[in-house]
Amino acid sequence: MRNAELTVSDRIVLALDVDNDREAIGLVAELKDLVGMFKVGHQLFTAYGPDIVRRIISMGGRVFLDLKYHDIPNTVAKASTEAVKLGVSIFNVHALGGLDMMKAAALAAKETAEKLHLPCPIVLAVTILTSMDERSLRKELKISRSLQREVGHLARLAQRAGMHGVVSSPQEIKMLRKGIRGEFVVLTPGVRPAWAATDDQKRIMTPAEAVHVGADYIVVGRPVLKAEDRREAVRKILEEISMPRTAAGSKYPTGARK
Ligand code: C5P
């Protein structure tokens, strides 16, 4: 089940894929009233550390900490505790770290949030990286089932471990919505508005399509970062997502957060 309470703005996660903190902070200042969250990944975190996260949060921005933890359960539990203390809204781990590792992350997040009276972040599992294909799964990892079946299997394992949802490619959303019961968050990168360049993304959907087939959150980077008018680019995406789709028979709440 998806989260119907999110506004359209809440659903947009802007990837802060920029070279320096000045640019990142500038983007937060410019767009925080239009987008729900900012994604801090390995590049920015390695260069500027947790301080960049604290600065974004102190400006009123929400943060998805995209560090994809993958280590022994004890280490991932400790990293998860720190992510909660940092105040991030979403963080993630690799499902291939296994059931015990995912359980440790989910439990540490829950217990730390309760102990410190902080909101518990959404903890997501990355199933199979979209840079892998069926051939590399088979040849390198010796995983012989189809990509879709493996993704479905890892998503169910993640749910069993207490993860709140998964990061998935747009192509997997429908299958996940069909195969997984109960509340489960789906966040998807790899989206491209029809008016934007595809860059290096291959199996893409438009943001509106991704939301209509069941994504709760969409991650957008270059279509906004490279736009001449970034606010206008975000507004166009919001508008497209808000448009009712008669075929799907569904409408999403309109209007950006003020
Ligand atoms: O610029 P673009 O919209 O392609 O940015 C997408 C963001 O989502 C980047 O930060 C990229 O690393 C991330 N991502 C992705 N595909 C995945 C996982 C993460 O594009 N499978």
Coordinates of C-alpha atoms and ligand atoms in Angstrom, one line a residue:
M1 CA 0.0 0.0 0.0
R2 CA 1.3 3.4 -0.9
N3 CA 1.3 6.5 1.2
A4 CA -1.7 8.6 -0.1
E5 CA -1.1 11.4 2.3
L6 CA 2.0 12.8 0.6
T7 CA 1.5 16.0 -1.3
V8 CA 3.0 16.2 -4.8
S9 CA 5.9 18.3 -3.5
D10 CA 6.6 15.7 -0.7
R11 CA 7.1 13.1 -3.4
I12 CA 10.0 15.0 -5.1
V13 CA 13.5 14.2 -3.8
L14 CA 16.2 16.4 -5.4
A15 CA 19.6 14.7 -5.8
L16 CA 22.3 17.1 -4.7
D17 CA 24.8 15.8 -7.1
V18 CA 27.0 18.9 -7.1
D19 CA 30.7 19.4 -6.6
N20 CA 30.7 21.7 -3.6
D21 CA 28.8 22.7 -0.5
R22 CA 28.1 26.2 -1.7
E23 CA 26.2 24.9 -4.7
A24 CA 24.3 22.3 -2.5
I25 CA 23.3 24.9 0.0
G26 CA 22.3 27.3 -2.8
L27 CA 20.0 24.7 -4.2
V28 CA 18.4 24.0 -0.8
A29 CA 17.7 27.7 -0.3
E30 CA 16.3 28.0 -3.9
L31 CA 14.1 25.0 -3.9
K32 CA 13.2 23.9 -0.4
D33 CA 9.6 25.3 -0.6
L34 CA 9.0 23.3 -3.8
V35 CA 10.6 19.9 -3.2
G36 CA 10.0 17.6 -0.3
M37 CA 13.5 16.3 0.3
F38 CA 17.2 16.6 -0.7
K39 CA 19.3 13.5 -1.4
V40 CA 22.9 13.6 0.0
G41 CA 24.9 10.9 -1.6
H42 CA 28.5 9.6 -1.3
Q43 CA 30.1 12.5 -3.1
L44 CA 28.8 15.3 -1.0
F45 CA 29.0 13.2 2.2
T46 CA 32.6 12.2 1.6
A47 CA 33.6 15.7 0.9
Y48 CA 31.7 17.6 3.6
G49 CA 30.7 14.9 6.2
P50 CA 27.6 15.0 8.5
D51 CA 27.9 18.8 8.7
I52 CA 26.4 19.2 5.2
V53 CA 23.3 17.2 6.4
R54 CA 23.0 19.3 9.6
R55 CA 23.2 22.5 7.5
I56 CA 20.4 21.4 5.2
I57 CA 18.2 20.4 8.1
S58 CA 18.9 23.7 9.9
M59 CA 17.6 25.5 6.8
G60 CA 14.3 23.5 7.0
G61 CA 15.2 20.9 4.3
R62 CA 14.6 17.2 4.8
V63 CA 17.3 14.8 3.9
F64 CA 17.5 11.4 2.3
L65 CA 21.0 10.1 3.3
D66 CA 21.9 7.8 0.3
L67 CA 24.9 5.9 1.7
K68 CA 23.6 2.4 1.1
Y69 CA 25.1 0.7 4.2
H70 CA 26.4 -2.8 3.6
D71 CA 28.5 -4.3 6.4
I72 CA 28.2 -6.7 9.3
P73 CA 24.9 -6.2 11.3
N74 CA 26.6 -4.6 14.3
T75 CA 28.3 -2.0 12.2
V76 CA 25.2 -1.2 10.1
A77 CA 23.2 -0.9 13.4
K78 CA 25.7 1.7 14.7
A79 CA 25.7 3.7 11.5
S80 CA 21.8 3.6 11.5
T81 CA 21.8 5.0 15.1
E82 CA 24.0 7.9 13.9
A83 CA 21.7 8.5 10.9
V84 CA 18.7 8.8 13.3
K85 CA 20.7 11.2 15.6
L86 CA 21.6 13.3 12.5
G87 CA 17.9 13.8 11.9
V88 CA 17.6 12.4 8.4
S89 CA 14.2 11.5 7.0
I90 CA 15.2 8.6 4.9
F91 CA 18.4 6.4 4.8
N92 CA 19.1 3.1 3.0
V93 CA 21.0 -0.2 3.2
H94 CA 21.8 -2.9 0.6
A95 CA 19.3 -5.8 0.8
L96 CA 22.2 -8.1 -0.3
G97 CA 23.7 -7.5 3.2
G98 CA 21.1 -10.1 4.3
L99 CA 18.2 -10.5 6.7
D100 CA 20.1 -10.0 9.9
M101 CA 21.8 -6.9 8.7
M102 CA 18.5 -5.3 7.6
K103 CA 16.9 -6.4 10.9
A104 CA 19.7 -4.7 12.8
A105 CA 19.3 -1.5 10.8
A106 CA 15.5 -1.4 11.3
L107 CA 15.8 -2.2 15.0
A108 CA 18.5 0.3 15.7
A109 CA 16.6 3.1 13.9
K110 CA 13.4 2.3 15.8
E111 CA 15.1 2.0 19.2
T112 CA 17.2 5.2 18.8
A113 CA 14.3 7.2 17.7
E114 CA 12.2 6.0 20.7
K115 CA 15.0 6.6 23.2
L116 CA 15.8 10.1 21.9
H117 CA 12.2 11.0 21.1
L118 CA 13.1 11.7 17.5
P119 CA 11.0 10.8 14.5
C120 CA 12.0 7.4 13.1
P121 CA 13.4 7.8 9.5
I122 CA 12.1 5.7 6.7
V123 CA 14.6 2.9 6.2
L124 CA 14.8 1.6 2.6
A125 CA 16.6 -1.4 1.1
V126 CA 18.3 -1.2 -2.3
T127 CA 17.6 -4.5 -4.0
I128 CA 19.7 -4.9 -7.1
L129 CA 21.6 -1.8 -8.4
T130 CA 20.1 -0.7 -11.8
S131 CA 23.7 -0.7 -13.1
M132 CA 23.6 -4.5 -13.0
D133 CA 21.8 -6.5 -15.6
E134 CA 20.7 -10.1 -15.8
R135 CA 23.9 -11.2 -17.4
S136 CA 26.1 -9.7 -14.7
L137 CA 23.9 -11.2 -12.0
R138 CA 24.4 -14.7 -13.6
K139 CA 28.0 -14.4 -14.7
E140 CA 29.5 -12.4 -11.8
L141 CA 27.2 -13.1 -8.8
K142 CA 26.0 -16.5 -9.9
I143 CA 22.4 -15.5 -9.3
S144 CA 20.5 -17.5 -11.9
R145 CA 16.9 -16.3 -11.5
S146 CA 15.5 -13.4 -13.5
L147 CA 16.3 -9.8 -12.4
Q148 CA 12.6 -9.2 -11.7
R149 CA 12.3 -12.3 -9.6
E150 CA 15.4 -11.5 -7.6
V151 CA 14.3 -8.0 -7.0
G152 CA 10.9 -9.3 -5.8
H153 CA 12.6 -11.8 -3.6
L154 CA 14.9 -9.2 -2.0
A155 CA 12.0 -6.8 -1.5
R156 CA 10.0 -9.4 0.4
L157 CA 13.1 -10.2 2.5
A158 CA 13.5 -6.5 3.2
Q159 CA 9.9 -6.3 4.4
R160 CA 10.4 -9.4 6.6
A161 CA 13.4 -7.7 8.1
G162 CA 11.3 -4.6 9.0
M163 CA 12.5 -2.3 6.3
H164 CA 9.9 0.3 5.4
G165 CA 10.4 -0.1 1.7
V166 CA 12.8 -0.3 -1.2
V167 CA 14.6 1.8 -3.8
S168 CA 13.6 0.4 -7.2
S169 CA 13.9 1.2 -10.9
P170 CA 10.7 2.5 -12.5
Q171 CA 10.3 -0.8 -14.3
E172 CA 10.0 -2.7 -11.0
I173 CA 7.3 -0.6 -9.4
K174 CA 4.3 -2.4 -10.8
M175 CA 5.7 -5.8 -9.9
L176 CA 6.4 -4.6 -6.4
R177 CA 3.0 -3.1 -5.9
K178 CA 1.4 -6.4 -7.1
G179 CA 3.6 -8.7 -5.1
I180 CA 4.0 -7.0 -1.8
R181 CA 1.2 -6.5 0.7
G182 CA 0.8 -4.0 3.5
E183 CA 2.4 -0.6 3.8
F184 CA 5.6 -0.5 1.7
V185 CA 7.4 2.6 0.5
V186 CA 8.7 2.7 -3.1
L187 CA 11.3 5.3 -4.0
T188 CA 12.5 5.5 -7.6
P189 CA 15.3 7.3 -9.4
G190 CA 15.7 6.9 -13.2
V191 CA 12.9 9.3 -14.1
R192 CA 12.9 11.8 -16.9
P193 CA 10.3 14.3 -17.8
A194 CA 9.5 14.1 -21.5
W195 CA 11.0 17.6 -22.0
A196 CA 14.4 16.7 -20.4
A197 CA 17.5 14.9 -21.8
T198 CA 17.8 11.3 -20.9
D199 CA 21.5 11.6 -20.0
D200 CA 22.9 8.2 -19.1
Q201 CA 19.6 6.8 -17.7
K202 CA 18.2 4.0 -19.8
R203 CA 15.0 2.3 -18.6
I204 CA 13.2 5.5 -17.7
M205 CA 9.7 6.7 -17.0
T206 CA 8.4 10.2 -16.6
P207 CA 7.9 11.3 -13.0
A208 CA 4.2 11.4 -13.5
E209 CA 4.2 7.8 -14.9
A210 CA 6.3 6.6 -12.0
V211 CA 3.9 8.1 -9.5
H212 CA 0.9 6.8 -11.3
V213 CA 2.2 3.2 -11.3
G214 CA 2.9 3.4 -7.6
A215 CA 6.0 5.2 -6.6
D216 CA 5.8 7.2 -3.4
Y217 CA 8.9 9.2 -4.0
I218 CA 10.8 10.0 -7.1
V219 CA 14.5 11.1 -7.2
V220 CA 15.3 13.8 -9.8
G221 CA 18.7 15.2 -10.4
R222 CA 19.9 16.6 -13.8
P223 CA 16.5 17.5 -15.3
V224 CA 16.3 20.1 -12.5
L225 CA 20.1 20.8 -11.9
K226 CA 20.8 21.5 -15.5
A227 CA 17.6 23.5 -16.2
E228 CA 18.0 27.2 -17.0
D229 CA 15.2 28.0 -14.6
R230 CA 15.3 25.4 -11.9
R231 CA 12.1 26.5 -10.1
E232 CA 10.2 26.3 -13.3
A233 CA 11.6 22.8 -14.0
V234 CA 10.3 21.6 -10.6
R235 CA 7.0 23.4 -11.1
K236 CA 6.5 21.6 -14.4
I237 CA 7.2 18.2 -12.8
L238 CA 4.8 19.0 -10.0
E239 CA 2.1 20.0 -12.5
E240 CA 2.6 16.9 -14.6
I241 CA 2.3 14.6 -11.5
S242 CA -0.8 16.5 -10.4
M243 CA -2.7 16.0 -13.6
P244 CA -5.5 13.5 -13.1
R245 CA -5.1 10.3 -15.1
T246 CA -8.5 9.0 -16.2
A247 CA -7.0 5.7 -17.2
A248 CA -5.6 5.0 -13.8
G249 CA -8.7 6.5 -12.3
S250 CA -6.6 8.3 -9.6
K251 CA -5.9 11.8 -8.6
Y252 CA -3.1 13.1 -6.4
P253 CA -3.3 16.1 -4.1
T254 CA -2.1 19.2 -5.9
G255 CA -0.1 22.2 -4.8
A256 CA 3.4 22.7 -3.5
R257 CA 4.1 23.1 0.2
K258 CA 4.5 26.7 1.2
Ligands
C5P1 O1 20.5 13.2 -12.6 P1 19.6 12.0 -12.4 O2 18.1 12.4 -12.3 O3 19.8 10.9 -13.3 O4 20.0 11.6 -10.9 C1 19.5 10.4 -10.3 C2 20.1 10.2 -8.9 O5 19.6 8.9 -8.4 C3 21.6 10.2 -8.9 O6 22.0 10.7 -7.6 C4 21.9 8.7 -9.0 O7 23.1 8.4 -8.4 C5 20.7 8.1 -8.3 N1 20.4 6.7 -8.6 C6 20.1 6.3 -9.9 N2 19.8 5.0 -10.2 C7 19.9 4.1 -9.3 C8 20.2 4.5 -8.0 C9 20.5 5.8 -7.7 O8 20.1 7.2 -10.8 N3 19.6 2.9 -9.5

